[in-house]
C-alpha cells in the first residue's frame, strides 16, 4: 500500500530536487571543463609574432647544463623569434633542484649563446620552480626595467595558462609556442597535454596556485 502521508511527499520532493541539482551541477561541470579544453586547444594553435619588448622562454628540465629535448625545442623557437626581430632580448627563467649545478635559466642562456644569441641580449631570471613562480619572477624583472610586453614560448598546450598568468602579473602577453619536440610528436602527447593543461588552468583560476606536471626523464 502506497504511503501518501505529507512526510513521504516531502521526502520524495526533496529527493527530486536533489537529483536535479546534482544533474545540473554535473552538466555545468562538463560544460566548464569542455569549454576550457576548447580554449586550451584554440590558443595552442595561435602563433602571434607581434613585436614585443622581450621573448620569454618558460623553463623545463636540464641535466648539468644541458637542456632536455622539451627545453631545447623552446629555446630553438626563441632563437628563431629573435632572428626574426620579434623582440630585442630573450628571457630565460627557472631555478634548480637540490644537487643541480645549473639553473634552468642559466642552462637556457648557455644554449642560446651557443646558437649565436649575444650574451647581452639574454636575461637569465634564475628563480621559479613552477610556472606561476617563473612568470611572476619574469614580470618583476621586466617591469623593473620598464618593459611591459612579452611573447611567451612554451609548449602549445601550455600557452593559455602562461598567457593568463602573465597578464595577471601585469604584462601584455601573447604566445608563439613550439611546433616541434616531445610535446607535439604524437596524437597521444597532444591529447595528454590538453587534458593536463585544462585541469591545471581550472585549478589556477580557482585557487591562483600553480599545478605543474613533470615531464618524463627521457624528455
PDB file of C-alpha atoms in Angstrom:
ATOM      1  CA  UNK A   1       0.000   0.000   0.000  1.00  0.00           C
ATOM      2  CA  UNK A   2       1.466   3.363  -1.096  1.00  0.00           C
ATOM      3  CA  UNK A   3       2.304   5.875   1.627  1.00  0.00           C
ATOM      4  CA  UNK A   4       0.594   9.205   0.769  1.00  0.00           C
ATOM      5  CA  UNK A   5       1.418  10.971   4.036  1.00  0.00           C
ATOM      6  CA  UNK A   6       2.759  14.567   3.904  1.00  0.00           C
ATOM      7  CA  UNK A   7       6.136  13.385   5.226  1.00  0.00           C
ATOM      8  CA  UNK A   8       6.517  10.887   2.392  1.00  0.00           C
ATOM      9  CA  UNK A   9       5.625  13.569  -0.165  1.00  0.00           C
ATOM     10  CA  UNK A  10       8.161  15.951   1.356  1.00  0.00           C
ATOM     11  CA  UNK A  11      10.933  13.329   1.178  1.00  0.00           C
ATOM     12  CA  UNK A  12      10.015  12.489  -2.411  1.00  0.00           C
ATOM     13  CA  UNK A  13      10.039  16.154  -3.410  1.00  0.00           C
ATOM     14  CA  UNK A  14      13.364  16.770  -1.700  1.00  0.00           C
ATOM     15  CA  UNK A  15      14.905  13.786  -3.474  1.00  0.00           C
ATOM     16  CA  UNK A  16      13.662  15.049  -6.878  1.00  0.00           C
ATOM     17  CA  UNK A  17      15.189  18.481  -6.295  1.00  0.00           C
ATOM     18  CA  UNK A  18      18.434  16.914  -5.071  1.00  0.00           C
ATOM     19  CA  UNK A  19      18.682  14.828  -8.228  1.00  0.00           C
ATOM     20  CA  UNK A  20      18.002  17.883 -10.380  1.00  0.00           C
ATOM     21  CA  UNK A  21      20.669  19.906  -8.567  1.00  0.00           C
ATOM     22  CA  UNK A  22      23.197  17.086  -8.890  1.00  0.00           C
ATOM     23  CA  UNK A  23      22.404  16.666 -12.576  1.00  0.00           C
ATOM     24  CA  UNK A  24      22.637  20.411 -13.114  1.00  0.00           C
ATOM     25  CA  UNK A  25      25.976  20.553 -11.320  1.00  0.00           C
ATOM     26  CA  UNK A  26      27.261  17.650 -13.438  1.00  0.00           C
ATOM     27  CA  UNK A  27      26.161  19.328 -16.666  1.00  0.00           C
ATOM     28  CA  UNK A  28      27.753  22.635 -15.611  1.00  0.00           C
ATOM     29  CA  UNK A  29      30.967  20.836 -14.692  1.00  0.00           C
ATOM     30  CA  UNK A  30      31.103  19.115 -18.066  1.00  0.00           C
ATOM     31  CA  UNK A  31      30.455  22.412 -19.864  1.00  0.00           C
ATOM     32  CA  UNK A  32      33.142  24.255 -17.877  1.00  0.00           C
ATOM     33  CA  UNK A  33      35.752  21.535 -18.387  1.00  0.00           C
ATOM     34  CA  UNK A  34      34.810  21.094 -22.044  1.00  0.00           C
ATOM     35  CA  UNK A  35      34.819  24.827 -22.711  1.00  0.00           C
ATOM     36  CA  UNK A  36      38.216  25.222 -21.048  1.00  0.00           C
ATOM     37  CA  UNK A  37      39.643  22.341 -23.082  1.00  0.00           C
ATOM     38  CA  UNK A  38      38.436  24.003 -26.281  1.00  0.00           C
ATOM     39  CA  UNK A  39      40.104  27.286 -25.274  1.00  0.00           C
ATOM     40  CA  UNK A  40      43.353  25.453 -24.475  1.00  0.00           C
ATOM     41  CA  UNK A  41      43.215  23.875 -27.943  1.00  0.00           C
ATOM     42  CA  UNK A  42      42.342  27.172 -29.658  1.00  0.00           C
ATOM     43  CA  UNK A  43      45.138  29.200 -28.053  1.00  0.00           C
ATOM     44  CA  UNK A  44      47.592  26.345 -28.702  1.00  0.00           C
ATOM     45  CA  UNK A  45      47.054  26.924 -32.427  1.00  0.00           C
ATOM     46  CA  UNK A  46      47.931  30.642 -32.270  1.00  0.00           C
ATOM     47  CA  UNK A  47      51.323  31.886 -33.482  1.00  0.00           C
ATOM     48  CA  UNK A  48      51.401  35.597 -32.647  1.00  0.00           C
ATOM     49  CA  UNK A  49      54.563  37.216 -33.982  1.00  0.00           C
ATOM     50  CA  UNK A  50      53.603  40.739 -32.922  1.00  0.00           C
ATOM     51  CA  UNK A  51      56.763  42.624 -31.838  1.00  0.00           C
ATOM     52  CA  UNK A  52      57.299  42.751 -28.072  1.00  0.00           C
ATOM     53  CA  UNK A  53      59.795  44.036 -25.534  1.00  0.00           C
ATOM     54  CA  UNK A  54      61.039  40.525 -24.759  1.00  0.00           C
ATOM     55  CA  UNK A  55      60.756  36.868 -25.710  1.00  0.00           C
ATOM     56  CA  UNK A  56      60.190  34.747 -22.598  1.00  0.00           C
ATOM     57  CA  UNK A  57      61.171  31.080 -22.635  1.00  0.00           C
ATOM     58  CA  UNK A  58      59.466  29.002 -19.955  1.00  0.00           C
ATOM     59  CA  UNK A  59      61.933  26.633 -18.306  1.00  0.00           C
ATOM     60  CA  UNK A  60      61.930  22.843 -18.380  1.00  0.00           C
ATOM     61  CA  UNK A  61      64.261  20.091 -17.224  1.00  0.00           C
ATOM     62  CA  UNK A  62      68.010  20.404 -17.730  1.00  0.00           C
ATOM     63  CA  UNK A  63      70.795  17.959 -16.992  1.00  0.00           C
ATOM     64  CA  UNK A  64      74.041  19.506 -15.709  1.00  0.00           C
ATOM     65  CA  UNK A  65      73.682  22.461 -18.057  1.00  0.00           C
ATOM     66  CA  UNK A  66      72.242  20.550 -20.998  1.00  0.00           C
ATOM     67  CA  UNK A  67      68.574  21.356 -21.702  1.00  0.00           C
ATOM     68  CA  UNK A  68      66.169  18.452 -22.095  1.00  0.00           C
ATOM     69  CA  UNK A  69      64.609  17.917 -25.510  1.00  0.00           C
ATOM     70  CA  UNK A  70      61.461  19.722 -24.321  1.00  0.00           C
ATOM     71  CA  UNK A  71      63.564  22.710 -23.232  1.00  0.00           C
ATOM     72  CA  UNK A  72      65.683  22.642 -26.406  1.00  0.00           C
ATOM     73  CA  UNK A  73      62.560  22.923 -28.559  1.00  0.00           C
ATOM     74  CA  UNK A  74      61.502  26.022 -26.620  1.00  0.00           C
ATOM     75  CA  UNK A  75      64.960  27.603 -26.846  1.00  0.00           C
ATOM     76  CA  UNK A  76      65.189  26.899 -30.576  1.00  0.00           C
ATOM     77  CA  UNK A  77      61.849  28.654 -31.052  1.00  0.00           C
ATOM     78  CA  UNK A  78      63.017  31.636 -29.003  1.00  0.00           C
ATOM     79  CA  UNK A  79      66.182  31.889 -31.106  1.00  0.00           C
ATOM     80  CA  UNK A  80      64.069  31.798 -34.270  1.00  0.00           C
ATOM     81  CA  UNK A  81      61.867  34.622 -32.979  1.00  0.00           C
ATOM     82  CA  UNK A  82      64.928  36.664 -32.005  1.00  0.00           C
ATOM     83  CA  UNK A  83      66.404  36.264 -35.508  1.00  0.00           C
ATOM     84  CA  UNK A  84      63.070  37.448 -36.907  1.00  0.00           C
ATOM     85  CA  UNK A  85      63.498  40.582 -34.719  1.00  0.00           C
ATOM     86  CA  UNK A  86      60.276  39.919 -32.819  1.00  0.00           C
ATOM     87  CA  UNK A  87      61.979  41.309 -29.705  1.00  0.00           C
ATOM     88  CA  UNK A  88      65.428  42.716 -28.842  1.00  0.00           C
ATOM     89  CA  UNK A  89      66.015  40.349 -25.920  1.00  0.00           C
ATOM     90  CA  UNK A  90      65.284  36.842 -24.680  1.00  0.00           C
ATOM     91  CA  UNK A  91      64.452  35.995 -21.070  1.00  0.00           C
ATOM     92  CA  UNK A  92      65.180  32.520 -19.745  1.00  0.00           C
ATOM     93  CA  UNK A  93      63.667  31.587 -16.424  1.00  0.00           C
ATOM     94  CA  UNK A  94      63.741  28.809 -13.857  1.00  0.00           C
ATOM     95  CA  UNK A  95      65.586  27.763 -10.729  1.00  0.00           C
ATOM     96  CA  UNK A  96      67.267  24.469  -9.944  1.00  0.00           C
ATOM     97  CA  UNK A  97      66.614  21.309  -7.999  1.00  0.00           C
ATOM     98  CA  UNK A  98      68.688  20.271  -4.985  1.00  0.00           C
ATOM     99  CA  UNK A  99      72.033  18.955  -6.211  1.00  0.00           C
ATOM    100  CA  UNK A 100      71.884  20.651  -9.621  1.00  0.00           C
ATOM    101  CA  UNK A 101      74.904  22.648 -10.787  1.00  0.00           C
ATOM    102  CA  UNK A 102      72.880  24.848 -13.127  1.00  0.00           C
ATOM    103  CA  UNK A 103      69.541  26.598 -13.001  1.00  0.00           C
ATOM    104  CA  UNK A 104      67.108  26.146 -15.876  1.00  0.00           C
ATOM    105  CA  UNK A 105      67.613  29.826 -16.709  1.00  0.00           C
ATOM    106  CA  UNK A 106      71.414  29.512 -16.808  1.00  0.00           C
ATOM    107  CA  UNK A 107      71.396  26.360 -18.925  1.00  0.00           C
ATOM    108  CA  UNK A 108      68.958  28.029 -21.304  1.00  0.00           C
ATOM    109  CA  UNK A 109      71.189  31.070 -21.586  1.00  0.00           C
ATOM    110  CA  UNK A 110      74.237  28.913 -22.368  1.00  0.00           C
ATOM    111  CA  UNK A 111      72.293  27.061 -25.049  1.00  0.00           C
ATOM    112  CA  UNK A 112      71.162  30.310 -26.674  1.00  0.00           C
ATOM    113  CA  UNK A 113      74.675  31.696 -26.617  1.00  0.00           C
ATOM    114  CA  UNK A 114      75.825  28.572 -28.458  1.00  0.00           C
ATOM    115  CA  UNK A 115      73.155  29.322 -31.062  1.00  0.00           C
ATOM    116  CA  UNK A 116      74.689  32.744 -31.579  1.00  0.00           C
ATOM    117  CA  UNK A 117      72.446  34.957 -29.461  1.00  0.00           C
ATOM    118  CA  UNK A 118      74.649  37.681 -27.876  1.00  0.00           C
ATOM    119  CA  UNK A 119      75.186  37.425 -24.122  1.00  0.00           C
ATOM    120  CA  UNK A 120      73.918  40.958 -23.512  1.00  0.00           C
ATOM    121  CA  UNK A 121      70.640  40.111 -25.256  1.00  0.00           C
ATOM    122  CA  UNK A 122      69.774  37.335 -22.805  1.00  0.00           C
ATOM    123  CA  UNK A 123      68.405  37.901 -19.316  1.00  0.00           C
ATOM    124  CA  UNK A 124      68.514  34.844 -17.058  1.00  0.00           C
ATOM    125  CA  UNK A 125      65.954  35.015 -14.233  1.00  0.00           C
ATOM    126  CA  UNK A 126      67.214  32.198 -12.045  1.00  0.00           C
ATOM    127  CA  UNK A 127      64.189  31.720  -9.802  1.00  0.00           C
ATOM    128  CA  UNK A 128      60.957  29.796 -10.008  1.00  0.00           C
ATOM    129  CA  UNK A 129      60.159  26.139  -9.502  1.00  0.00           C
ATOM    130  CA  UNK A 130      56.789  26.177 -11.260  1.00  0.00           C
ATOM    131  CA  UNK A 131      55.028  28.153 -13.969  1.00  0.00           C
ATOM    132  CA  UNK A 132      53.434  30.722 -11.676  1.00  0.00           C
ATOM    133  CA  UNK A 133      56.631  31.484  -9.744  1.00  0.00           C
ATOM    134  CA  UNK A 134      58.547  31.776 -13.017  1.00  0.00           C
ATOM    135  CA  UNK A 135      56.024  34.095 -14.641  1.00  0.00           C
ATOM    136  CA  UNK A 136      55.836  36.321 -11.579  1.00  0.00           C
ATOM    137  CA  UNK A 137      59.652  36.490 -11.370  1.00  0.00           C
ATOM    138  CA  UNK A 138      59.891  37.451 -15.043  1.00  0.00           C
ATOM    139  CA  UNK A 139      57.187  40.074 -14.623  1.00  0.00           C
ATOM    140  CA  UNK A 140      59.031  41.695 -11.711  1.00  0.00           C
ATOM    141  CA  UNK A 141      62.341  41.676 -13.593  1.00  0.00           C
ATOM    142  CA  UNK A 142      60.902  43.150 -16.781  1.00  0.00           C
ATOM    143  CA  UNK A 143      58.624  45.736 -15.204  1.00  0.00           C
ATOM    144  CA  UNK A 144      61.589  46.972 -13.143  1.00  0.00           C
ATOM    145  CA  UNK A 145      63.364  47.585 -16.460  1.00  0.00           C
ATOM    146  CA  UNK A 146      60.402  49.417 -17.971  1.00  0.00           C
ATOM    147  CA  UNK A 147      59.464  46.531 -20.272  1.00  0.00           C
ATOM    148  CA  UNK A 148      55.811  45.592 -20.398  1.00  0.00           C
ATOM    149  CA  UNK A 149      55.146  43.323 -23.390  1.00  0.00           C
ATOM    150  CA  UNK A 150      56.236  39.733 -23.969  1.00  0.00           C
ATOM    151  CA  UNK A 151      55.823  36.914 -26.417  1.00  0.00           C
ATOM    152  CA  UNK A 152      55.760  33.649 -24.480  1.00  0.00           C
ATOM    153  CA  UNK A 153      57.448  30.493 -25.721  1.00  0.00           C
ATOM    154  CA  UNK A 154      56.397  27.143 -24.316  1.00  0.00           C
ATOM    155  CA  UNK A 155      54.551  24.045 -25.472  1.00  0.00           C
ATOM    156  CA  UNK A 156      51.300  24.728 -27.362  1.00  0.00           C
ATOM    157  CA  UNK A 157      49.047  23.351 -24.641  1.00  0.00           C
ATOM    158  CA  UNK A 158      50.846  25.455 -22.012  1.00  0.00           C
ATOM    159  CA  UNK A 159      50.129  28.675 -23.900  1.00  0.00           C
ATOM    160  CA  UNK A 160      46.756  29.670 -22.458  1.00  0.00           C
ATOM    161  CA  UNK A 161      47.802  29.165 -18.848  1.00  0.00           C
ATOM    162  CA  UNK A 162      51.099  31.028 -19.211  1.00  0.00           C
ATOM    163  CA  UNK A 163      49.380  33.878 -21.055  1.00  0.00           C
ATOM    164  CA  UNK A 164      46.707  34.104 -18.368  1.00  0.00           C
ATOM    165  CA  UNK A 165      49.318  34.175 -15.603  1.00  0.00           C
ATOM    166  CA  UNK A 166      51.469  36.764 -17.397  1.00  0.00           C
ATOM    167  CA  UNK A 167      48.527  39.083 -17.905  1.00  0.00           C
ATOM    168  CA  UNK A 168      47.518  38.642 -14.281  1.00  0.00           C
ATOM    169  CA  UNK A 169      51.098  39.598 -13.356  1.00  0.00           C
ATOM    170  CA  UNK A 170      50.807  42.921 -15.192  1.00  0.00           C
ATOM    171  CA  UNK A 171      52.348  42.107 -18.573  1.00  0.00           C
ATOM    172  CA  UNK A 172      50.890  42.453 -22.045  1.00  0.00           C
ATOM    173  CA  UNK A 173      51.391  38.927 -23.283  1.00  0.00           C
ATOM    174  CA  UNK A 174      50.807  36.767 -26.331  1.00  0.00           C
ATOM    175  CA  UNK A 175      52.149  33.402 -27.432  1.00  0.00           C
ATOM    176  CA  UNK A 176      54.272  31.792 -30.142  1.00  0.00           C
ATOM    177  CA  UNK A 177      54.613  28.166 -28.987  1.00  0.00           C
ATOM    178  CA  UNK A 178      56.916  25.426 -30.259  1.00  0.00           C
ATOM    179  CA  UNK A 179      55.823  23.209 -33.127  1.00  0.00           C
ATOM    180  CA  UNK A 180      58.486  20.544 -32.605  1.00  0.00           C
ATOM    181  CA  UNK A 181      59.604  18.377 -29.706  1.00  0.00           C
ATOM    182  CA  UNK A 182      58.055  15.698 -27.463  1.00  0.00           C
ATOM    183  CA  UNK A 183      55.016  17.809 -26.577  1.00  0.00           C
ATOM    184  CA  UNK A 184      53.748  17.685 -30.166  1.00  0.00           C
ATOM    185  CA  UNK A 185      55.177  14.428 -31.546  1.00  0.00           C
ATOM    186  CA  UNK A 186      52.062  12.264 -31.325  1.00  0.00           C
ATOM    187  CA  UNK A 187      48.294  12.490 -31.025  1.00  0.00           C
ATOM    188  CA  UNK A 188      48.655  10.866 -27.629  1.00  0.00           C
ATOM    189  CA  UNK A 189      51.049  13.543 -26.351  1.00  0.00           C
ATOM    190  CA  UNK A 190      48.778  16.260 -27.723  1.00  0.00           C
ATOM    191  CA  UNK A 191      45.679  14.810 -26.043  1.00  0.00           C
ATOM    192  CA  UNK A 192      47.599  14.367 -22.797  1.00  0.00           C
ATOM    193  CA  UNK A 193      48.795  17.973 -22.967  1.00  0.00           C
ATOM    194  CA  UNK A 194      45.293  19.354 -23.490  1.00  0.00           C
ATOM    195  CA  UNK A 195      43.894  17.213 -20.664  1.00  0.00           C
ATOM    196  CA  UNK A 196      46.691  18.202 -18.297  1.00  0.00           C
ATOM    197  CA  UNK A 197      46.519  21.914 -19.053  1.00  0.00           C
ATOM    198  CA  UNK A 198      42.727  22.051 -18.874  1.00  0.00           C
ATOM    199  CA  UNK A 199      42.724  20.994 -15.247  1.00  0.00           C
ATOM    200  CA  UNK A 200      45.881  22.971 -14.412  1.00  0.00           C
ATOM    201  CA  UNK A 201      44.244  26.138 -15.748  1.00  0.00           C
ATOM    202  CA  UNK A 202      40.991  25.480 -13.890  1.00  0.00           C
ATOM    203  CA  UNK A 203      42.991  24.923 -10.692  1.00  0.00           C
ATOM    204  CA  UNK A 204      44.843  28.218 -11.207  1.00  0.00           C
ATOM    205  CA  UNK A 205      41.635  30.134 -11.881  1.00  0.00           C
ATOM    206  CA  UNK A 206      40.048  28.636  -8.775  1.00  0.00           C
ATOM    207  CA  UNK A 207      42.983  28.987  -6.356  1.00  0.00           C
ATOM    208  CA  UNK A 208      45.612  31.210  -8.055  1.00  0.00           C
ATOM    209  CA  UNK A 209      48.152  28.487  -7.352  1.00  0.00           C
ATOM    210  CA  UNK A 210      50.151  26.595  -9.957  1.00  0.00           C
ATOM    211  CA  UNK A 211      49.607  22.935 -10.764  1.00  0.00           C
ATOM    212  CA  UNK A 212      52.521  21.778 -12.887  1.00  0.00           C
ATOM    213  CA  UNK A 213      53.136  18.251 -14.119  1.00  0.00           C
ATOM    214  CA  UNK A 214      56.628  16.862 -14.613  1.00  0.00           C
ATOM    215  CA  UNK A 215      57.833  15.501 -17.909  1.00  0.00           C
ATOM    216  CA  UNK A 216      59.434  12.084 -18.015  1.00  0.00           C
ATOM    217  CA  UNK A 217      63.217  11.817 -17.744  1.00  0.00           C
ATOM    218  CA  UNK A 218      63.741  10.808 -21.372  1.00  0.00           C
ATOM    219  CA  UNK A 219      62.341  14.139 -22.488  1.00  0.00           C
TER     220      UNK A 219
END
